[in-house]
Coordinates of C-alpha atoms in Angstrom, one line a residue:
X1 CA -60.2 -5.2 27.0
X2 CA -62.3 -8.2 25.6
X3 CA -65.5 -8.3 27.4
X4 CA -66.9 -11.5 25.6
X5 CA -64.7 -14.5 24.9
X6 CA -66.1 -17.4 22.9
X7 CA -66.9 -20.5 25.4
X8 CA -64.1 -23.1 24.8
X9 CA -65.7 -26.5 23.4
X10 CA -68.7 -25.1 22.3
X11 CA -70.2 -26.5 19.3
X12 CA -72.5 -24.4 17.3
X13 CA -76.3 -25.7 16.4
X14 CA -77.1 -26.2 12.8
X15 CA -79.6 -24.0 11.3
X16 CA -83.0 -25.5 11.2
X17 CA -86.5 -24.4 10.1
X18 CA -85.9 -20.9 11.2
X19 CA -83.6 -20.2 8.2
X20 CA -85.9 -21.6 5.6
X21 CA -88.7 -19.4 7.4
X22 CA -86.5 -16.2 7.0
X23 CA -86.0 -17.0 3.5
X24 CA -89.7 -17.2 2.8
X25 CA -90.6 -13.6 4.5
X26 CA -90.1 -11.6 1.4
X27 CA -92.2 -13.5 -1.1
X28 CA -94.8 -13.9 2.2
X29 CA -94.7 -10.1 2.6
X30 CA -95.4 -9.6 -1.2
X31 CA -98.0 -12.0 -1.5
X32 CA -99.5 -10.4 1.6
X33 CA -100.0 -7.1 -0.8
X34 CA -100.5 -9.0 -3.9
X35 CA -103.3 -11.1 -3.2
X36 CA -105.4 -8.7 -1.2
X37 CA -104.9 -6.1 -3.9
X38 CA -106.1 -8.7 -6.8
X39 CA -109.1 -9.9 -4.5
X40 CA -109.9 -6.0 -3.9
X41 CA -109.7 -5.4 -7.7
X42 CA -111.9 -8.6 -8.5
X43 CA -114.4 -7.0 -6.0
X44 CA -115.2 -4.2 -8.5
X45 CA -116.4 -6.8 -11.0
X46 CA -118.5 -8.8 -9.0
X47 CA -120.1 -5.8 -6.8
X48 CA -122.3 -4.7 -9.5
X49 CA -125.6 -4.9 -8.4
X50 CA -127.8 -2.1 -6.7
X51 CA -127.3 1.5 -6.7
X52 CA -124.4 3.4 -7.4
X53 CA -124.1 4.5 -3.5
X54 CA -124.8 1.0 -2.4
X55 CA -122.1 -0.3 -5.1
X56 CA -119.7 2.2 -3.7
X57 CA -120.4 1.4 -0.4
X58 CA -119.7 -2.2 -0.8
X59 CA -116.5 -1.8 -2.6
X60 CA -114.9 0.4 -0.1
X61 CA -116.2 -1.7 2.9
X62 CA -114.4 -4.8 1.2
X63 CA -111.4 -2.3 0.4
X64 CA -111.2 -1.6 4.0
X65 CA -111.2 -5.4 4.9
X66 CA -108.7 -6.3 2.3
X67 CA -106.3 -3.7 3.7
X68 CA -106.7 -4.8 7.4
X69 CA -106.0 -8.5 5.9
X70 CA -102.7 -7.1 4.5
X71 CA -101.9 -5.4 7.6
X72 CA -102.6 -8.5 9.4
X73 CA -100.4 -10.5 7.1
X74 CA -97.4 -8.3 7.5
X75 CA -97.7 -7.9 11.2
X76 CA -97.7 -12.0 11.5
X77 CA -94.8 -12.3 9.3
X78 CA -92.9 -9.6 10.7
X79 CA -93.4 -11.5 14.2
X80 CA -92.3 -14.7 12.8
X81 CA -89.3 -13.0 11.4
X82 CA -88.4 -11.6 14.8
X83 CA -88.8 -15.1 16.3
X84 CA -86.7 -16.7 13.8
X85 CA -83.8 -14.0 14.0
X86 CA -84.0 -14.7 17.9
X87 CA -83.7 -18.0 17.4
X88 CA -81.0 -18.0 14.8
X89 CA -78.9 -15.7 17.0
X90 CA -79.3 -18.2 20.2
X91 CA -78.0 -21.2 18.0
X92 CA -74.6 -18.7 17.5
X93 CA -71.6 -19.3 19.1
X94 CA -71.6 -19.1 23.0
X95 CA -70.0 -16.2 25.0
X96 CA -68.6 -16.2 28.3
X97 CA -68.0 -12.9 30.4
X98 CA -65.2 -12.2 32.8
X99 CA -65.6 -13.1 36.0
X100 CA -66.6 -10.5 38.6
X101 CA -65.8 -11.0 42.3
X102 CA -68.5 -10.3 44.4
X103 CA -67.5 -9.1 48.0
X104 CA -69.5 -11.0 50.1
X105 CA -69.2 -14.4 48.0
X106 CA -67.3 -16.4 50.9
X107 CA -69.5 -14.9 53.7
X108 CA -73.0 -14.1 52.4
X109 CA -75.0 -11.4 54.0
X110 CA -78.1 -12.9 55.8

């Protein structure tokens, strides 16, 4: 039994901005890790004044901020990717299900 049939006469919508965004996602995810890691590495050169404990505290705090930024970028990128996939699927072919007879369709219950 064929549950879903393609709707006759339906024209597919051409792909748009969502496909370009999906193709950018791998580079966005890579940049979302590489840039905060590079900035965290640069922080080890910049934070060099004070006692050893103060320097370690500042570097550790900055590392946590960069880790939070990387997680935020990944979360935002994956959310955008999910939205793009949904739009991409919605632009696909339309399907129609078989008719379902309702027993009270000609005499609605009140």
